Short mmCIF file of C-alpha atoms and ligand atoms in Angstrom, two decimals:
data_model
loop_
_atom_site.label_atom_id
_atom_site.label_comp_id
_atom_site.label_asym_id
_atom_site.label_seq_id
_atom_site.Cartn_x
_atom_site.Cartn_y
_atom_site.Cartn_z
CA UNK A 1 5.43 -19.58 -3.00
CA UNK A 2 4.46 -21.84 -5.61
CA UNK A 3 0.62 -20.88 -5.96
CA UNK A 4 0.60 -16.98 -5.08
CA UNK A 5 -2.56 -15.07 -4.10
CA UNK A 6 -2.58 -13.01 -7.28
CA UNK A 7 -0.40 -12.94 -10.57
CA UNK A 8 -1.07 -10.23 -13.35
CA UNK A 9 -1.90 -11.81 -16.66
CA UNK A 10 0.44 -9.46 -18.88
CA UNK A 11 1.35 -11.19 -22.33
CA UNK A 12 3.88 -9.97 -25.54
CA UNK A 13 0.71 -7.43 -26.15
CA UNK A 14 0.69 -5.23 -23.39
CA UNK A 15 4.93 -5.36 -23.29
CA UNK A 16 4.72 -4.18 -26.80
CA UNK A 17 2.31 -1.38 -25.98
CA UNK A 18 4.94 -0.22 -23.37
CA UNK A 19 7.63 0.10 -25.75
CA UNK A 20 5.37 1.69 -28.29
CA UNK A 21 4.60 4.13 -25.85
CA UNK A 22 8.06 5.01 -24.71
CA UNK A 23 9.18 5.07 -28.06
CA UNK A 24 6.73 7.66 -29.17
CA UNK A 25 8.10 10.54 -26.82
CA UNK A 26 4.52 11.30 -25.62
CA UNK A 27 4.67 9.52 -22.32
CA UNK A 28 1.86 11.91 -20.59
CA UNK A 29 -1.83 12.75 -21.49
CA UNK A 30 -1.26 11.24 -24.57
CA UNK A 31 -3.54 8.76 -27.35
CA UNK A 32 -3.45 6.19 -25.01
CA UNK A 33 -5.29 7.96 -22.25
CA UNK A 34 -7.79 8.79 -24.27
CA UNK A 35 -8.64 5.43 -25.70
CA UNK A 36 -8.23 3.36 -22.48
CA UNK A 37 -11.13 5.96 -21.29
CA UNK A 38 -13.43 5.56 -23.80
CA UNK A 39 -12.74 1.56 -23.83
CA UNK A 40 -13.42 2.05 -19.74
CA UNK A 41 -16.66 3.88 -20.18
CA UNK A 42 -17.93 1.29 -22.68
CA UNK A 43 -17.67 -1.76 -20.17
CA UNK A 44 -18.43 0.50 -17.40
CA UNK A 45 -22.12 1.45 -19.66
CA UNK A 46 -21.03 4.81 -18.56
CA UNK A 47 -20.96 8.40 -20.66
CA UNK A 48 -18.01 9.06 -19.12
CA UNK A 49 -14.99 7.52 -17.74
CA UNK A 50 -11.62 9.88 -16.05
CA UNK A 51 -8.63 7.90 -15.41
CA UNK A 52 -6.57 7.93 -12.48
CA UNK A 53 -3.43 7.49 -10.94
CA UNK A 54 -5.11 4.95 -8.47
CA UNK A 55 -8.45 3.92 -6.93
CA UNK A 56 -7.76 5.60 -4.11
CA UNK A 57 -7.52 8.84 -6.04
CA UNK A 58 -10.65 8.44 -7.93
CA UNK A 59 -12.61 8.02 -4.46
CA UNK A 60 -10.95 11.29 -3.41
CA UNK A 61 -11.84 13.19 -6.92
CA UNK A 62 -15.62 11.94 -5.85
CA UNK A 63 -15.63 13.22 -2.41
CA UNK A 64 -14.49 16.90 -4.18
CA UNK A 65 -16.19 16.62 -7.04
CA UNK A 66 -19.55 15.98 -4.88
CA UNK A 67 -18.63 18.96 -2.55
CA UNK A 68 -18.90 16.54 0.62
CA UNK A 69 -16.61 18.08 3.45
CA UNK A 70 -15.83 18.84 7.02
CA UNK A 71 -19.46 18.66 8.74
CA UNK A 72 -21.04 16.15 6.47
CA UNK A 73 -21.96 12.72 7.27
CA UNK A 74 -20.92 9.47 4.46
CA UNK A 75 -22.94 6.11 5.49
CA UNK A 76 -20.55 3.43 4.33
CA UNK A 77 -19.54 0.03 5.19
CA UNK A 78 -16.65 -1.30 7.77
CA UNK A 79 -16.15 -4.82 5.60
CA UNK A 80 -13.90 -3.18 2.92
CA UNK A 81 -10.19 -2.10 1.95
CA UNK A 82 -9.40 0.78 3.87
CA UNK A 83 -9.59 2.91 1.06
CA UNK A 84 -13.03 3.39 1.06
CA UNK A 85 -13.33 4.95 4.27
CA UNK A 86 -9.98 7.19 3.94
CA UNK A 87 -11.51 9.09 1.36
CA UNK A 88 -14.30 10.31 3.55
CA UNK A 89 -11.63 11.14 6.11
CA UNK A 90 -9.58 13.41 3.30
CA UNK A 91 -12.39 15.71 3.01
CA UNK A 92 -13.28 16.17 6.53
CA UNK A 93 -16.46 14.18 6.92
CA UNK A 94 -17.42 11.74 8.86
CA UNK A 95 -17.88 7.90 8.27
CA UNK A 96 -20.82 6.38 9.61
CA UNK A 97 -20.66 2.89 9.33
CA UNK A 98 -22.96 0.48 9.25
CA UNK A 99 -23.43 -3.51 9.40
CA UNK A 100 -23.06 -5.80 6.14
CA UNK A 101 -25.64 -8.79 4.55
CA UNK A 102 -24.74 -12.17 5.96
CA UNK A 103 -25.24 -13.47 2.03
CA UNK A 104 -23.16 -10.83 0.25
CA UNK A 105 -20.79 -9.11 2.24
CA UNK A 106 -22.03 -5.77 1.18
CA UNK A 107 -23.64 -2.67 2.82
CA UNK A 108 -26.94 -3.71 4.40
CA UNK A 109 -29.91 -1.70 3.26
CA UNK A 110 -32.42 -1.88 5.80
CA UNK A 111 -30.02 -0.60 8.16
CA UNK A 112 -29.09 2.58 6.51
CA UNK A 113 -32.39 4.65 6.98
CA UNK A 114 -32.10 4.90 10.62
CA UNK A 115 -28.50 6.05 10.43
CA UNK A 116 -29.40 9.46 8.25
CA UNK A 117 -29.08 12.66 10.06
CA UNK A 118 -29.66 16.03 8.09
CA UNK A 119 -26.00 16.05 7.73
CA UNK A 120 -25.57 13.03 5.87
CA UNK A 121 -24.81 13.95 1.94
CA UNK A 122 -23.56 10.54 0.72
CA UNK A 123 -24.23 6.45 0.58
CA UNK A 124 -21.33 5.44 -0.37
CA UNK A 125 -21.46 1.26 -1.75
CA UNK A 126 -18.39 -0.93 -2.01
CA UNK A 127 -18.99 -4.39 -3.57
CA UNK A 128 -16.93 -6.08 -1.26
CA UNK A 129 -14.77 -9.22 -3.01
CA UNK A 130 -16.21 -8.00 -6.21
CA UNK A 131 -19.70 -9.17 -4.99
CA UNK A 132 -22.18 -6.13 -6.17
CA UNK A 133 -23.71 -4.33 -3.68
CA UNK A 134 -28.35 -3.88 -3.29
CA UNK A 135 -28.65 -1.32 -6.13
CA UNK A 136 -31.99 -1.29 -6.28
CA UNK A 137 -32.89 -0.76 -3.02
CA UNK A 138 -29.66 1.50 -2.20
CA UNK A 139 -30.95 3.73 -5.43
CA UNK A 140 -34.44 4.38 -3.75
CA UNK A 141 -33.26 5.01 -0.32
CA UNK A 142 -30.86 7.71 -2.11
CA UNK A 143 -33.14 8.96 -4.24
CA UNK A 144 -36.10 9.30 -1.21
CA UNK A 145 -33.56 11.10 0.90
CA UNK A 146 -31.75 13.11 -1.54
CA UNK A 147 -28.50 11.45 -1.18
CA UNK A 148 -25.83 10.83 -3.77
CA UNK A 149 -24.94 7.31 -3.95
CA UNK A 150 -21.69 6.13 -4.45
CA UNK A 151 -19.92 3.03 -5.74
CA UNK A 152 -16.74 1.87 -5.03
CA UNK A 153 -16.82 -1.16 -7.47
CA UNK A 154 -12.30 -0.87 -7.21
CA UNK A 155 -12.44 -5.13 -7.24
CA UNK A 156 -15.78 -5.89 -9.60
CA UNK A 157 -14.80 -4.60 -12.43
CA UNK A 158 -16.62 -7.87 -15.02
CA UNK A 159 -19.35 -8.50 -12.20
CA UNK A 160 -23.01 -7.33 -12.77
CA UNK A 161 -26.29 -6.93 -10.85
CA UNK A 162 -29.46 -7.37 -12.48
CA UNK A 163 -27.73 -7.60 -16.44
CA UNK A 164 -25.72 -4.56 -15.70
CA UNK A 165 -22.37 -3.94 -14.76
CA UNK A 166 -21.04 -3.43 -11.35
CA UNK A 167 -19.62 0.80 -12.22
CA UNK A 168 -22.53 1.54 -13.71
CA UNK A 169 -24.95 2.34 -10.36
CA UNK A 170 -23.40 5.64 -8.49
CA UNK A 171 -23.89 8.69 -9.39
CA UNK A 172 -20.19 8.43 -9.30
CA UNK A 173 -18.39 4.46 -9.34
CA UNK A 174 -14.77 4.01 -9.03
CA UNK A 175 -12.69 1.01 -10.65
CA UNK A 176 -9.07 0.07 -9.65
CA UNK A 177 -6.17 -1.35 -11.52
CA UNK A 178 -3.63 -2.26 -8.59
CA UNK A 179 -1.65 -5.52 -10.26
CA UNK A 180 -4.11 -8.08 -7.57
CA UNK A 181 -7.55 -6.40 -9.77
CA UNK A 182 -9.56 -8.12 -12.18
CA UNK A 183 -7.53 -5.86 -15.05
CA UNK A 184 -4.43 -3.85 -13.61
CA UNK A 185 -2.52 -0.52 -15.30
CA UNK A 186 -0.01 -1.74 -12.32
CA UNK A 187 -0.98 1.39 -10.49
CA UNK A 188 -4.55 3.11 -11.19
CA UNK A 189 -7.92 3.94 -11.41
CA UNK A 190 -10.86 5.46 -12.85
CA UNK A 191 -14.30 7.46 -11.97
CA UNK A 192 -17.44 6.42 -13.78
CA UNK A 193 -20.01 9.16 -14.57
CA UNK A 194 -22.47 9.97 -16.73
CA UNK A 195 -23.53 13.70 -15.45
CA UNK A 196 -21.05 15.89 -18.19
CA UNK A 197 -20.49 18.21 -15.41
CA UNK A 198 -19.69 16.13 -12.85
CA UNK A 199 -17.05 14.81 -14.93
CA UNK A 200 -14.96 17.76 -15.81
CA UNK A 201 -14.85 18.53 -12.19
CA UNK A 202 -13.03 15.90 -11.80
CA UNK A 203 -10.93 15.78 -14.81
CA UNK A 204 -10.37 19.72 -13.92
CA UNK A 205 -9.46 18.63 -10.09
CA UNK A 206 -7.31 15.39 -10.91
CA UNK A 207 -4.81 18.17 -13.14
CA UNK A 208 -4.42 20.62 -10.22
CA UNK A 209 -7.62 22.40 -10.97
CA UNK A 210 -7.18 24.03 -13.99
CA UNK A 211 -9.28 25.13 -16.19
CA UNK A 212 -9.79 22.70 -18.83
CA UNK A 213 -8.68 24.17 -22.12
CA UNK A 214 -8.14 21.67 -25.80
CA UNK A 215 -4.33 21.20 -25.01
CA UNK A 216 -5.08 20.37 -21.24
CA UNK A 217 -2.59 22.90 -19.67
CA UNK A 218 -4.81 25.98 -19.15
CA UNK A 219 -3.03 28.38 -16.75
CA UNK A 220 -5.42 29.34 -14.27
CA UNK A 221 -6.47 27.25 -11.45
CA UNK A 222 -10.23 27.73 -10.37
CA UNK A 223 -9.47 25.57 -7.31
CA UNK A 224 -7.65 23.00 -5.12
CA UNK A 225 -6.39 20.18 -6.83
CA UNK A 226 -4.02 17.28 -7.26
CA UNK A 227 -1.91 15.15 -9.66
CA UNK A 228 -3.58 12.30 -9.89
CA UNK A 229 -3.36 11.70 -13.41
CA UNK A 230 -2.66 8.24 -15.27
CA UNK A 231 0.40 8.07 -17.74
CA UNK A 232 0.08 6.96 -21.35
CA UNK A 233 2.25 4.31 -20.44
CA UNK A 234 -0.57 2.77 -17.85
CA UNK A 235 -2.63 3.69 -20.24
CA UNK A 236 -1.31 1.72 -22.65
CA UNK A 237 -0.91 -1.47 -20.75
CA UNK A 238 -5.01 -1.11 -19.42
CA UNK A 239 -5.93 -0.84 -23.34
CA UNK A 240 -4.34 -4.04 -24.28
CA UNK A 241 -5.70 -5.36 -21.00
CA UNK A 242 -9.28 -4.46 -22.08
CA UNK A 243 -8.49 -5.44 -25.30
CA UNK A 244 -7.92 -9.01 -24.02
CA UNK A 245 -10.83 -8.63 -21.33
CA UNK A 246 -13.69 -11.39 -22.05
CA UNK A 247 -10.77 -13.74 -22.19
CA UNK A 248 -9.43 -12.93 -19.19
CA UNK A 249 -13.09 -13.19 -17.70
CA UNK A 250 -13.60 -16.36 -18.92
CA UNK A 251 -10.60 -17.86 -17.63
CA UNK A 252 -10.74 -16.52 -14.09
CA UNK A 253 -14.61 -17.97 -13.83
CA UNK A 254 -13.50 -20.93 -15.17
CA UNK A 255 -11.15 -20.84 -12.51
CA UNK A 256 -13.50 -20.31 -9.45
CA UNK A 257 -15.94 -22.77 -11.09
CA UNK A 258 -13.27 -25.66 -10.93
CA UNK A 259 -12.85 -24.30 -7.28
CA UNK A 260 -16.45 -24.37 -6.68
CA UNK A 261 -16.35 -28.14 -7.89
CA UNK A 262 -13.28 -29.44 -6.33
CA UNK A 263 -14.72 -28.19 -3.01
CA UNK A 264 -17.71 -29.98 -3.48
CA UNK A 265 -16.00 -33.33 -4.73
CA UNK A 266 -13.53 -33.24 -2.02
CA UNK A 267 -15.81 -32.37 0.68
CA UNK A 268 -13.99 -29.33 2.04
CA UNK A 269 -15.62 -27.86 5.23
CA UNK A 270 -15.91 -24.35 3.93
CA UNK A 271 -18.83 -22.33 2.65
CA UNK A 272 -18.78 -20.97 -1.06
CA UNK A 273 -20.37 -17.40 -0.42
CA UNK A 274 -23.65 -17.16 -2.54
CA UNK A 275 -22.82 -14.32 -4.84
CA UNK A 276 -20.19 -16.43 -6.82
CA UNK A 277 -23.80 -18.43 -8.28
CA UNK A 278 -24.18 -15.19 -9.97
CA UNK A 279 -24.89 -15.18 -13.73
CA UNK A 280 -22.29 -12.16 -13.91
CA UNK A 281 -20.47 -13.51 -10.48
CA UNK A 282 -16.72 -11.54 -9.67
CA UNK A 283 -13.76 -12.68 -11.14
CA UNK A 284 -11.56 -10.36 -8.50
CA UNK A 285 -10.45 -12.80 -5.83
CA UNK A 286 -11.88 -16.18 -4.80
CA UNK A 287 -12.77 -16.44 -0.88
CA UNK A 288 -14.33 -18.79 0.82
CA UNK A 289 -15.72 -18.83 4.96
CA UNK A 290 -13.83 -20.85 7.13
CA UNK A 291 -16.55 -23.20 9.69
CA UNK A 292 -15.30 -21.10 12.81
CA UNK A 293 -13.94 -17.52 13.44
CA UNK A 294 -10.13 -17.17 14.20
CA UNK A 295 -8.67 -20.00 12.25
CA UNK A 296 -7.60 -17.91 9.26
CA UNK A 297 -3.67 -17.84 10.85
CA UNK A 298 -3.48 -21.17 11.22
CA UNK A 299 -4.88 -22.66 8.36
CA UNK A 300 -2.76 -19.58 5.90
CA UNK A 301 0.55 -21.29 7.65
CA UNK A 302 -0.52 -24.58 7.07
CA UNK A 303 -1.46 -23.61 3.49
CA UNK A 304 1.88 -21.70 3.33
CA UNK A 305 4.12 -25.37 4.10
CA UNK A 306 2.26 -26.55 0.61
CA UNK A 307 3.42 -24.03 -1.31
CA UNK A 308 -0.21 -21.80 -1.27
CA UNK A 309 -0.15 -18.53 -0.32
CA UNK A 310 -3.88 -17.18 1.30
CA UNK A 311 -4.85 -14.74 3.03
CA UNK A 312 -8.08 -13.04 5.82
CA UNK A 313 -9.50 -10.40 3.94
CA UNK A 314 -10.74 -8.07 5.08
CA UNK A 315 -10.12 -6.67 8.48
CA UNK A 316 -12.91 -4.31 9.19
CA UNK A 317 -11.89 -0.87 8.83
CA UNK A 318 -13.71 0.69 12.22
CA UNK A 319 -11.43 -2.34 13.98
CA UNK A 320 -8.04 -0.86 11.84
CA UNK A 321 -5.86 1.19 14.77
CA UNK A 322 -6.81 4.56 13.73
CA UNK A 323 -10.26 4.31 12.94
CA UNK A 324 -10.68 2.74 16.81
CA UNK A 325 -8.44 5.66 18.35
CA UNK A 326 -10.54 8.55 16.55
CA UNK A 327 -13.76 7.24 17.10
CA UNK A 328 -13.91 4.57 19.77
CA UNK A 329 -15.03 1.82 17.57
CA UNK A 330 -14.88 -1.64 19.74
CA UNK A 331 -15.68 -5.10 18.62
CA UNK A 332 -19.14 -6.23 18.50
CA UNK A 333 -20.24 -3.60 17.15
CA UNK A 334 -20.87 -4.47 13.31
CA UNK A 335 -21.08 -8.53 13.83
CA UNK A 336 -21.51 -9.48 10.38
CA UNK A 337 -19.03 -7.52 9.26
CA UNK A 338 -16.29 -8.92 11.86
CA UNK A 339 -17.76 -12.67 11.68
CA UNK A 340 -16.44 -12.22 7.49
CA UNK A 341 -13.48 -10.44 8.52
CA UNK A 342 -13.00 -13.53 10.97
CA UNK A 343 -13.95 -16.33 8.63
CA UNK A 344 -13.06 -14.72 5.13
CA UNK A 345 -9.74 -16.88 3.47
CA UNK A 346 -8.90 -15.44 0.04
CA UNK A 347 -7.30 -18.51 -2.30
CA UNK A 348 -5.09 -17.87 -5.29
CA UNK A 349 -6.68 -16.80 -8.50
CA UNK A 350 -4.88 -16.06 -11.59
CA UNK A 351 -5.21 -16.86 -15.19
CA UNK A 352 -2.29 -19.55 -15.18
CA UNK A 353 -4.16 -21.68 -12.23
CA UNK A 354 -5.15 -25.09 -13.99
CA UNK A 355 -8.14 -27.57 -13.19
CA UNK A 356 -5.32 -29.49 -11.28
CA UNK A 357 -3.50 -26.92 -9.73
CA UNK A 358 -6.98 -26.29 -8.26
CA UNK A 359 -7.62 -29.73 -7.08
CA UNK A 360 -4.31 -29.73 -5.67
CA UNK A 361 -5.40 -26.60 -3.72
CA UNK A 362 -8.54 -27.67 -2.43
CA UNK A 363 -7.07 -30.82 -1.09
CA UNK A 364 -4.64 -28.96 1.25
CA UNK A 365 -7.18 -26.85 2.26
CA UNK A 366 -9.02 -29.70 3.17
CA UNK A 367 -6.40 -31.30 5.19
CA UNK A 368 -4.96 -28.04 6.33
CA UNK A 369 -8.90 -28.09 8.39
CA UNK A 370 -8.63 -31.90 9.04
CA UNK A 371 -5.32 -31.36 11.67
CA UNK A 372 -6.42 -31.77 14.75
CA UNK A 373 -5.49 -28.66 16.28
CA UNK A 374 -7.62 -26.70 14.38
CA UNK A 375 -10.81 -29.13 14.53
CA UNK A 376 -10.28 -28.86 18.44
CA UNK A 377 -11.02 -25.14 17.45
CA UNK A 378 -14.31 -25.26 15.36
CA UNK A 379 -17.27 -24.48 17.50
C1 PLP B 1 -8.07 -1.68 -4.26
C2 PLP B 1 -9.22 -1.02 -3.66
C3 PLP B 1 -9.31 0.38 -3.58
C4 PLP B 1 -8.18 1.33 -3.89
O1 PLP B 1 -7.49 1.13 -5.02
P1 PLP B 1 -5.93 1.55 -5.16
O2 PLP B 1 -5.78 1.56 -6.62
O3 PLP B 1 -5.13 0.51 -4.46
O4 PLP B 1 -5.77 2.90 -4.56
C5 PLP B 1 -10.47 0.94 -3.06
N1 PLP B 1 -11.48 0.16 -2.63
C6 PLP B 1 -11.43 -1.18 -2.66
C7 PLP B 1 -12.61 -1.97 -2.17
C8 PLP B 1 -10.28 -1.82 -3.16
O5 PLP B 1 -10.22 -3.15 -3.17
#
């Protein structure tokens, strides 16, 4: 495909790192780590930041970390990459979804009180596309019902809300650097805290649950826990990543800005969703809502014959085949979240996309909806 959904933006800098790295013997909780934390927890506005060997990993460390387990209750929303839900599944809870904003995509505040039992222990936020999630309000509702909140901000890493960045709201937030993320180790993750405790929990429970001791391999293990560790080498290539990070911001809002213009210019029946007017908007993917549910298939293979990959993102998780068979889930039940799922058509965005490339992009887009097949189909 000629214009791919994603593309990492890895230059002579982070190569270089590599081979520094593999040349230095210490390929393993190493200098690199160390750095590419305290780099993390700087953009993050965070005391604290633990890498990991994924996002998914990090939103397991919280669910342990936080003691939430079999019998407890996580209020969460269905519009978001399954991970976010399979973590309160690991532990033995239970996910309670409920419905999304119309405007943002993300976890709709007024209809979380009603939803809290005396079992529920957790909110737990994702800012969908990137697009942050109601802190303030979410932060009251937690605080007024002694809740933790928790943020899985995996794609808006470089996205704020109210002048401060998108990591920065949970009492625990989780990044991810999968190659498709704003920055990408290639595989990995991190947990944002700022509570000192909280934090070697985690770094404790990511390294098999050892105790933590100067040289990091203490022999006893208090409790339960995993290898999900990042590698020096990952390390390495998120440092130079960071390291390059306002550019890399720049360019990719650049990018959605010439997409925000060409769509305008050429008249293309889609809506831009609102968040992207943000001062701080997210730089993680660039979607836009089709005029009618169900036409995401045909207008991706239409797309697809011009050399554009795209893409419906995301499929609500309480509609994914296990979620449905465990709990019963049926459509209709969370509207706004399945009229997104529906309507939501991710478009490529990646550093090397120019102004025309762009143009070029929103033109087939617009004639992809033009065919008449598919305006038969828009109510
Ligand atoms: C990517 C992503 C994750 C998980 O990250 P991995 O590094 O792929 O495990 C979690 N939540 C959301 C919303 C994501 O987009």
């Amino acid at each position: 495909m000629k214009y791919p959904l994603s593309r990492p933006d890895i230059t002579r800098k982070e190569i270089d790192a590599v081979r520094r790295v593999l040349e230095s013997g210490r390929l393993s909780l190493g200098p690199q780590l160390a750095e590419f934390e305290k780099q993390l927890a700087n953009v993050a506005a965070r005391k604290e930041a633990i890498a990991t060997s994924s996002g998914t990993a990090a939103l397991h460390l919280i669910m342990r970390a936080l003691d939430i387990r079999a019998g407890d209750e996580v209020i969460t929303s269905p519009l978001s990459f399954i991970a976010s839900t399979n973590c309160i599944e690991y532990v033995g809870a239970k996910p309670v979804f409920v419905d999304v904003l119309e405007e943002t995509a993300c976890i709709d505040p007024a209809a979380i009180e009603q939803m809290i039992t005396s079992r529920t222990k957790a909110i737990l936020a994702v800012d969908a596309y990137g697009f942050p999630a109601e802190y303030r309000e979410l932060r009251r509702i937690a605080r007024e019902h002694e809740l933790y909140l928790i943020e899985d901000s995996a794609e808006a890493l470089g996205a704020a809300y109210e002048g401060k960045p998108c990591g920065s709201f949970g009492d625990a937030s989780v990044y991810a650097f999968y190659a498709n993320k704003p920055i990408t180790t290639a595989e990995g993750g991190a947990v944002l805290v700022n509570d000192p405790g909280l934090a070697r929990r985690v770094r404790s429970l990511l390294n098999q649950g050892r105790e933590l001791t100067d040289d990091g391999w203490g022999e006893r293990h208090e409790e339960l826990g995993y290898n999900y560790r990042l590698s020096d080498v990952h390390s390495a290539i998120g440092r130079e990543q960071l390291n390059r990070f306002e550019t890399i911001r720049k360019r990719r809002r650049q990018i959605i800005r010439w997409y925000q213009e060409a769509i305008t210019r050429l008249e293309v029946p889609v809506t831009v969703p609102s968040p992207y007017e943000l001062d701080d908007p997210s730089i993680f993917s660039f979607v836009t809502r089709l005029p009618s549910p169900g036409l995401q298939e045909a207008v991706t293979r239409a797309l697809a014959r011009d050399g554009v990959q795209s893409r419906s993102y995301f499929y609500p998780i309480h509609l994914q085949p296990w979620y449905r068979k465990k709990y019963g889930y049926r459509d209709g039940m969370f509207p706004r979240a399945e009229s997104w799922g529906a309507s939501a058509l991710a478009l490529p965005l990646y550093s090397g996309l120019t102004k025309k490339d762009v143009g070029y992009i929103a033109g087939c887009l617009k004639l992809a909806l033009a065919d008449e097949s598919i305006q038969a189909r828009i109510r």
